[in-house]
XYZ file of C-alpha atoms in Angstrom:
579
model
C -0.403 -0.322 0.301
C 1.062 3.541 -0.763
C 2.875 6.023 1.386
C 0.150 8.342 1.202
C -3.004 6.252 1.880
C -0.963 4.769 5.061
C -0.685 8.163 6.252
C -4.435 9.551 5.379
C -5.507 6.794 6.842
C -3.754 7.628 10.304
C -4.661 10.855 10.417
C -8.455 10.777 9.535
C -9.749 9.822 13.060
C -7.726 12.327 14.562
C -9.049 14.982 12.161
C -12.540 13.991 12.705
C -12.306 14.412 16.836
C -11.003 17.714 15.757
C -13.379 18.670 13.936
C -16.302 17.669 16.269
C -14.753 18.885 19.379
C -14.531 22.643 16.967
C -18.150 22.228 15.939
C -19.469 21.730 19.527
C -17.203 24.122 20.779
C -18.947 26.339 18.071
C -22.530 25.804 18.917
C -21.995 26.931 22.935
C -24.525 29.993 23.788
C -22.717 32.988 26.030
C -24.111 32.821 29.455
C -23.683 36.642 30.528
C -22.867 37.966 33.241
C -23.179 41.653 34.237
C -20.989 43.613 37.248
C -21.847 47.011 38.958
C -18.681 48.849 38.105
C -18.331 51.363 40.886
C -17.217 49.554 44.010
C -16.464 46.620 42.792
C -12.703 46.839 43.135
C -12.663 45.044 46.241
C -14.825 41.623 45.164
C -12.805 41.227 41.759
C -10.669 38.527 42.650
C -14.269 36.413 43.777
C -15.685 37.270 40.855
C -13.122 36.769 38.284
C -11.725 33.335 40.478
C -15.640 32.628 40.166
C -15.398 33.247 36.135
C -12.603 31.033 35.741
C -14.138 28.100 37.711
C -17.565 28.252 36.014
C -15.588 28.468 32.374
C -13.935 24.682 33.409
C -17.315 23.429 34.483
C -19.669 24.557 32.091
C -20.122 22.980 28.762
C -23.231 24.534 26.891
C -22.754 27.797 27.723
C -19.923 30.241 27.419
C -19.611 32.339 30.550
C -18.872 36.182 29.847
C -17.957 39.125 32.026
C -19.366 42.450 31.827
C -18.657 45.587 33.345
C -21.570 48.364 33.870
C -21.978 51.827 35.090
C -24.202 53.037 37.617
C -25.451 54.936 34.747
C -26.410 52.344 32.306
C -27.921 50.649 34.949
C -30.689 52.958 35.507
C -31.539 52.322 32.227
C -34.041 49.096 31.741
C -32.691 48.556 28.684
C -29.759 47.766 29.938
C -30.175 44.134 31.467
C -32.183 42.961 28.279
C -29.718 40.962 27.197
C -27.712 39.853 30.606
C -28.699 36.499 32.574
C -27.220 37.264 36.223
C -25.680 40.745 37.520
C -23.698 40.928 40.465
C -24.560 44.086 42.569
C -24.388 46.095 45.820
C -27.365 45.943 47.885
C -28.487 49.247 47.289
C -28.543 49.045 43.431
C -29.957 45.395 43.382
C -32.865 46.764 46.263
C -33.977 48.850 43.313
C -33.455 46.463 40.193
C -35.445 43.995 42.310
C -38.217 45.944 43.190
C -38.182 46.951 39.267
C -36.933 45.122 37.383
C -38.161 41.832 38.616
C -34.030 40.392 39.434
C -33.697 37.335 42.394
C -30.648 37.151 44.457
C -28.651 34.101 44.015
C -26.123 34.085 46.534
C -24.566 36.849 48.298
C -20.812 37.750 48.873
C -20.213 37.041 52.509
C -16.542 38.605 54.200
C -14.562 35.868 55.619
C -14.849 38.765 58.594
C -18.342 38.569 59.234
C -20.987 35.799 61.010
C -22.919 35.994 58.115
C -24.463 37.542 54.749
C -26.835 39.656 56.497
C -23.633 41.598 58.562
C -21.298 42.170 55.045
C -21.395 45.256 54.717
C -20.863 48.561 56.754
C -19.212 51.959 56.623
C -15.585 53.295 58.032
C -15.934 57.284 58.473
C -12.477 58.397 58.893
C -10.689 61.163 60.093
C -7.119 63.681 60.144
C -6.260 62.609 63.734
C -4.726 65.911 63.939
C -8.260 67.735 63.175
C -9.387 67.819 66.859
C -12.855 69.738 65.794
C -14.464 66.554 64.804
C -14.592 63.732 67.810
C -17.931 62.385 66.913
C -20.554 62.458 64.694
C -22.330 65.182 65.701
C -19.476 67.290 64.915
C -19.960 66.673 61.865
C -22.995 68.821 61.151
C -22.376 71.364 58.488
C -19.594 69.635 57.368
C -18.076 67.911 54.657
C -17.732 64.654 53.650
C -15.649 63.045 51.210
C -16.861 59.881 49.044
C -14.178 57.638 46.570
C -15.545 58.554 42.920
C -15.354 54.821 42.194
C -17.489 53.931 45.451
C -20.761 52.475 45.329
C -23.879 53.892 46.397
C -23.585 52.211 50.351
C -21.629 54.405 51.836
C -23.742 57.325 51.181
C -26.841 55.708 52.508
C -25.262 54.145 55.188
C -23.809 56.977 56.646
C -27.427 59.369 56.167
C -29.061 56.075 57.754
C -26.486 56.347 60.944
C -27.112 59.732 60.744
C -31.120 59.158 60.936
C -30.322 56.542 63.731
C -28.603 59.013 66.190
C -31.318 61.877 65.865
C -29.896 63.696 63.409
C -33.079 65.063 61.437
C -31.883 67.911 58.956
C -31.616 66.445 55.522
C -28.328 68.779 55.310
C -27.165 67.446 58.338
C -23.346 66.938 56.423
C -22.887 67.333 52.618
C -20.800 64.937 50.665
C -18.644 65.385 47.659
C -17.195 62.894 44.975
C -13.496 62.553 45.952
C -10.750 61.549 42.945
C -7.552 59.447 42.998
C -5.786 57.346 45.723
C -5.511 57.332 49.198
C -2.482 59.658 48.620
C -4.971 61.834 47.861
C -8.001 61.772 50.094
C -5.082 62.243 52.800
C -3.995 65.765 51.355
C -8.247 66.534 51.260
C -8.112 65.429 54.814
C -5.091 67.611 55.438
C -6.239 70.569 53.350
C -9.948 71.186 54.718
C -10.706 70.552 51.097
C -13.384 67.603 52.930
C -13.968 67.010 57.070
C -14.273 63.179 57.068
C -14.018 60.349 54.697
C -16.595 57.881 54.183
C -14.599 54.108 52.477
C -15.389 50.909 52.929
C -13.497 48.905 56.025
C -12.278 46.297 52.841
C -10.965 48.760 51.403
C -9.307 50.577 54.611
C -7.894 47.645 55.422
C -6.062 47.107 52.400
C -4.438 50.924 53.206
C -0.480 51.406 53.675
C -0.170 50.745 57.273
C 1.405 54.333 57.735
C -1.869 56.320 56.038
C -4.047 54.067 58.235
C -2.261 55.562 61.442
C -2.865 58.671 60.470
C -6.365 58.410 60.480
C -8.825 58.823 63.255
C -12.159 55.869 63.416
C -15.611 58.241 64.302
C -17.296 56.022 67.124
C -16.449 52.388 66.310
C -18.418 49.953 66.831
C -16.815 47.121 69.126
C -19.655 44.038 69.615
C -20.731 43.449 66.357
C -20.779 41.000 63.983
C -18.917 42.087 61.779
C -14.568 42.343 62.741
C -12.960 45.260 60.893
C -13.658 48.949 62.200
C -16.708 50.358 60.678
C -18.587 53.119 62.547
C -22.196 52.503 60.666
C -24.738 49.531 61.757
C -24.272 46.600 59.400
C -25.962 45.550 55.702
C -26.478 42.689 53.434
C -23.122 43.338 51.146
C -22.579 42.441 47.420
C -24.937 39.731 45.744
C -25.182 38.052 42.014
C -28.653 38.362 40.888
C -30.776 36.462 38.085
C -32.380 38.614 35.365
C -35.831 37.527 33.967
C -34.161 36.232 31.040
C -32.167 33.298 33.178
C -33.763 29.698 33.515
C -35.264 28.480 36.582
C -33.218 24.859 36.033
C -29.834 27.102 35.692
C -30.312 29.329 38.011
C -30.897 26.490 40.922
C -27.632 24.706 39.772
C -25.409 28.286 39.707
C -26.356 28.840 43.096
C -25.545 25.140 44.155
C -21.973 25.811 42.118
C -21.546 29.254 44.321
C -21.778 27.877 47.571
C -19.372 25.273 46.881
C -16.645 27.471 45.677
C -13.529 28.054 48.223
C -12.953 31.538 49.660
C -10.686 34.266 47.170
C -8.937 36.520 49.555
C -11.223 36.347 52.549
C -14.738 36.580 50.017
C -17.026 33.877 49.718
C -20.555 32.789 48.487
C -23.006 32.381 50.969
C -27.002 31.592 50.589
C -28.944 35.189 49.619
C -29.053 37.563 52.256
C -32.322 39.097 54.065
C -32.797 42.288 52.220
C -35.846 43.877 53.265
C -33.538 45.381 55.870
C -32.023 47.620 52.559
C -35.728 48.501 51.153
C -36.596 50.013 54.456
C -33.689 52.119 54.181
C -33.722 53.651 51.019
C -37.559 53.710 51.375
C -36.969 55.978 54.038
C -34.276 57.727 52.808
C -36.598 58.544 49.947
C -32.956 57.973 48.201
C -32.831 59.155 44.699
C -30.840 57.061 43.076
C -32.921 54.001 44.711
C -36.470 55.804 43.000
C -34.790 56.788 38.982
C -34.466 53.102 38.140
C -37.564 52.958 36.786
C -40.459 54.694 36.228
C -43.782 52.572 36.464
C -46.061 53.000 33.835
C -49.860 53.196 34.724
C -50.344 49.566 33.622
C -47.831 48.754 36.430
C -48.861 50.874 39.119
C -52.332 49.086 38.645
C -51.389 45.389 38.278
C -48.768 46.103 41.206
C -52.074 47.253 43.422
C -54.689 44.879 41.520
C -55.891 44.013 45.366
C -55.932 48.163 46.501
C -57.749 49.283 43.327
C -60.072 45.876 43.435
C -60.757 47.265 47.163
C -61.580 50.717 46.153
C -63.774 49.963 43.444
C -65.703 47.800 45.490
C -66.161 50.825 48.340
C -66.604 53.317 45.772
C -69.413 50.325 44.245
C -71.069 50.427 47.828
C -70.933 53.684 48.642
C -72.776 54.610 45.512
C -74.774 51.943 46.155
C -75.720 53.153 49.904
C -75.619 57.186 48.314
C -78.501 56.051 45.847
C -80.302 53.478 48.751
C -79.987 56.780 51.478
C -81.321 59.273 48.815
C -84.354 57.035 48.231
C -85.260 56.505 52.167
C -84.574 60.573 52.365
C -87.136 60.811 49.945
C -89.490 58.185 51.701
C -89.255 59.946 54.854
C -89.608 63.678 53.962
C -92.846 62.204 52.016
C -93.798 60.469 54.977
C -92.655 63.186 57.410
C -95.107 65.859 54.751
C -98.172 63.794 54.597
C -97.900 63.507 58.449
C -97.153 66.555 59.258
C -100.531 67.535 57.204
C -102.092 65.066 59.306
C -101.006 67.074 61.934
C -102.011 69.745 61.105
C -105.301 68.745 60.538
C -105.744 67.469 63.475
C -105.027 69.893 65.562
C -107.273 72.170 63.569
C -110.219 69.546 64.797
C -108.762 69.555 67.750
C -109.172 73.425 68.314
C -112.804 73.291 66.502
C -113.643 70.807 69.460
C -112.277 72.999 71.723
C -113.165 75.961 70.417
C -117.009 74.143 70.771
C -116.508 72.700 73.972
C -115.832 76.040 75.309
C -119.085 77.897 73.451
C -120.997 74.975 74.683
C -119.687 75.487 78.658
C -120.381 79.148 78.927
C -123.683 78.786 76.892
C -123.983 76.936 80.104
C -122.601 79.722 82.708
C -124.570 82.784 79.930
C -127.919 80.590 80.911
C -127.090 80.310 84.577
C -125.993 84.515 85.032
C -129.050 85.399 82.201
C -132.085 83.922 84.197
C -131.047 86.993 86.209
C -131.437 89.738 84.251
C -134.600 87.560 82.797
C -136.167 87.725 86.012
C -135.426 91.332 86.995
C -137.193 92.218 83.731
C -139.702 89.606 83.969
C -140.607 91.135 87.964
C -140.457 94.595 86.691
C -142.745 94.067 83.825
C -145.780 92.569 86.255
C -145.299 95.120 88.397
C -145.871 97.792 85.968
C -148.637 95.897 84.155
C -150.194 95.399 88.058
C -149.837 99.054 88.171
C -151.114 100.151 85.692
C -154.611 98.316 86.073
C -154.878 99.303 89.362
C -154.373 102.984 87.686
C -151.701 104.248 90.435
C -148.311 104.086 87.949
C -147.019 107.354 88.068
C -144.609 108.965 85.909
C -141.400 108.644 88.497
C -141.900 104.866 88.786
C -142.546 104.414 85.000
C -139.302 106.425 84.432
C -137.664 103.693 87.161
C -139.225 100.242 85.825
C -137.758 101.849 82.636
C -134.725 102.590 83.635
C -133.957 99.029 85.721
C -135.283 96.919 82.456
C -132.587 99.259 80.113
C -129.864 98.293 82.660
C -130.838 94.493 82.763
C -131.658 94.030 79.180
C -127.960 95.637 78.797
C -125.959 93.146 80.878
C -127.837 90.748 79.540
C -126.704 91.723 76.338
C -123.384 92.073 77.267
C -123.234 88.261 78.030
C -124.572 87.285 75.285
C -121.787 89.673 73.516
C -118.900 87.554 75.371
C -120.216 84.209 73.890
C -120.038 85.453 70.886
C -116.305 86.703 70.987
C -115.291 83.735 71.855
C -116.954 82.281 69.593
C -115.385 84.503 66.390
C -112.002 84.114 68.567
C -112.152 87.699 69.574
C -110.137 89.122 72.460
C -112.088 89.029 75.611
C -112.828 92.631 77.677
C -110.899 92.198 80.721
C -111.932 94.324 84.206
C -111.073 94.188 87.442
C -112.868 92.013 89.918
C -113.795 90.191 92.982
C -112.383 86.273 92.802
C -113.528 85.319 96.098
C -117.077 86.322 95.524
C -116.820 84.993 91.795
C -115.994 81.329 93.486
C -118.307 81.467 96.691
C -121.340 81.287 94.076
C -120.083 77.786 92.376
C -119.818 76.013 95.077
C -123.092 77.409 96.834
C -124.543 75.785 93.271
C -123.748 72.152 93.534
C -125.329 70.620 96.245
C -126.750 67.095 97.485
C -129.941 65.350 97.644
C -130.465 67.249 102.155
C -129.522 70.755 100.069
C -125.691 70.446 101.502
C -123.275 72.046 99.420
C -120.768 69.362 98.195
C -117.961 71.715 97.663
C -116.331 73.625 100.492
C -114.967 76.803 99.615
C -111.833 78.275 101.553
C -110.300 81.619 100.986
C -107.614 83.223 103.124
C -107.967 86.874 101.770
C -109.864 88.835 99.531
C -108.630 89.005 96.226
C -108.585 91.520 93.271
C -107.921 90.330 90.021
C -107.663 91.892 86.680
C -109.350 89.518 83.781
C -112.011 87.798 82.635
C -114.855 87.090 85.101
C -116.116 84.439 82.545
C -112.660 82.924 82.167
C -112.434 82.427 85.390
C -116.152 81.209 85.839
C -114.889 78.594 83.382
C -111.953 77.335 84.636
C -113.385 76.638 88.597
C -116.736 75.143 87.550
C -114.161 72.732 85.476
C -112.254 71.621 87.632
C -115.106 71.537 90.311
C -117.027 69.294 87.966
C -114.423 67.158 87.399
C -114.202 66.653 91.112
C -117.821 65.654 91.723
C -117.405 63.188 89.057
C -114.721 61.890 90.740
C -116.619 61.631 94.565
C -119.511 60.162 92.617
C -118.853 56.703 94.472
C -117.205 57.951 97.567
C -119.393 57.384 100.333
C -118.296 60.590 101.590
C -117.523 63.002 99.087
C -115.263 65.853 100.261
C -114.074 68.752 97.984
C -112.621 72.180 98.868
C -111.650 75.161 96.722
C -109.021 77.043 97.799
C -108.235 80.413 96.524
C -105.199 81.998 97.629
C -102.842 85.252 97.059
C -99.861 84.382 94.860
C -97.149 87.060 93.788
C -99.727 89.701 91.507
C -102.075 86.571 90.675
C -104.065 84.071 92.296
C -104.130 80.424 92.733
C -106.951 78.090 93.015
C -106.687 74.849 94.713
C -109.183 72.120 93.533
C -108.997 69.115 95.579
C -110.872 65.735 96.418
C -111.168 62.588 98.179
C -111.668 60.334 94.699
C -110.072 57.456 94.161
C -106.347 56.732 94.149
C -105.146 57.905 90.569
C -101.941 55.989 89.077
C -98.758 57.551 87.606
C -99.690 56.781 83.829
C -103.266 57.932 84.416
C -101.232 60.915 85.990
C -99.619 61.581 83.126
C -102.566 61.319 80.614
C -104.129 64.027 82.612
C -101.122 66.277 81.148
C -101.609 64.808 77.826
C -104.358 66.921 76.015
C -107.686 65.072 73.729
C -106.968 62.014 76.905
C -109.387 61.403 79.224
C -110.006 59.192 82.078
C -113.599 58.709 81.877
C -115.818 56.176 79.342
C -116.538 58.243 76.466
C -114.614 61.381 77.686
C -112.713 63.682 75.057
C -110.513 64.887 77.553
C -111.093 68.816 76.368
C -112.282 70.105 79.988
C -108.744 70.016 81.528
C -107.204 71.153 78.144
C -109.591 74.393 78.072
C -108.229 75.035 81.415
C -104.835 74.957 80.448
C -105.095 76.693 76.988
C -106.880 79.610 79.611
C -104.114 79.626 82.129
C -101.673 79.977 79.407
C -103.208 83.238 78.394
C -103.207 84.489 81.693
C -99.360 83.597 81.860
C -99.692 80.827 84.391
C -99.842 77.205 84.410
C -101.415 73.665 85.678
C -100.037 71.071 87.911
C -101.953 67.839 88.933
C -100.494 65.858 92.356
C -101.554 63.123 94.410
C -103.984 63.962 97.348
C -103.557 62.588 100.584
C -104.427 60.095 101.713
C -106.335 59.873 98.177
C -107.847 61.973 94.858
C -107.051 64.224 92.929
C -105.164 67.761 93.342
C -105.501 70.276 90.970
C -103.910 73.655 91.485
C -104.583 76.785 88.392
C -101.998 79.563 88.421
C -103.042 82.838 86.835
C -101.600 86.283 86.861
C -103.205 89.429 86.577
C -101.993 91.074 83.295
C -103.605 94.431 82.011
C -103.891 93.497 78.178
C -103.334 96.204 74.886
C -105.935 97.158 73.127
C -105.857 95.642 69.410
């Protein structure tokens, strides 16, 4: 066999293997891991070692590292082709909230006990600057921040000020400083900055001669972070998965990162709790935290869908309640209007009944009063007739009789006119009269079968009163009549009509020994159109009350001792103005 053929047969398998290997490498897709540029200097050894180890074990994807600035991370599109992002805590917190990133693993320095306490800030001053010894002395001062530092230092210092009660938003100002540690020391010396905020890991790497020339303000000793620091401790850097990363791949990557060895005192640990970082950034109203993503209305609605739904339910319920309330108010208003109309009609009917009763009762009094003038007229007429028949009616006797007839007819006319005024609602003609002389005949009018007066009259002293005698008589007759009816079933009825003067007026009391009255019946006596008598309308006492009110007085009901009822009426004299 020729040599060329033998050579071809030997090299053919080798070429096939090389071709397959080249084709396999060619179809591998990139695994893009982005790193926040600012502040990443301290963890770059861990990042590079992680990428190298990942390249050795990853057979389907090619790990690729990209460094992104904070300014570019503010743009949502910068994460479009990124699978994973390594960022500081505050940057991750913003992207977790606005872009949906999920933590895979957190960086844990060997100087901390857990990933939840992996970051802090040291506030340093020049030893020769004796004016700044505590954080309180930084009021109105300038704090320097290295140009390439992450936002953590500023956020942690501001939160420390807030926790210590320094409420002023401009308590201290921050200034970005460039250059290396030599330049920082010069800035501290020449007074362009009064203090320096630095990551404790970066401070540890400074030459000892530089560190010895700086003082650490208010160092925390008993803490979960061994290096000297001023502020509280927080979670540190984190590797987070974007929305592009697959779930299985993320689980594999998480397990892989935890298996790696520490590099220069830094290692990957289970993801820390970043809720504290969210709370700090929200309370500080940090502009960097809020600037990552401007949410649209749709995102706001989707994010607060439950609250929007609750608001809709509340609004709908309020609308239904308003409609129902309006309908109920309209219905109640209509019912109230109808009830008011019925009340007005009832009051009108009641007043008509009351007026008719007053007129009826006055007619009885008038009939009694008219007996005297009519009897006098009859007597004088008969006397003149007799003397005329005997022929001894002289001119003087005739004149005397005619004057008496005119007087008595005038009196009768006045009585009838008084009743007409009442019926027409005209004011009464008040005059000064003796009340006792008015009440005595009333008591004499009511007698039993043996002609013994039923009503006993008692008057302490003579009392004149300015008013309408007919109205006062009507009040007394109503009360006496009620007392006689109440004692009709009593074996030994006792009724007392008492008259007493009372501060420019009079007090009339009618007491009886009728049956004991109940509390409910006593209350009903004060209500109009309520009667304790069968078939009664309750108008008698209502008339008494109305007349008393016209004299600016009142009526009181009380139980008599041992039984019966006592009714007391107060009436006050007042000259009525002519209308």
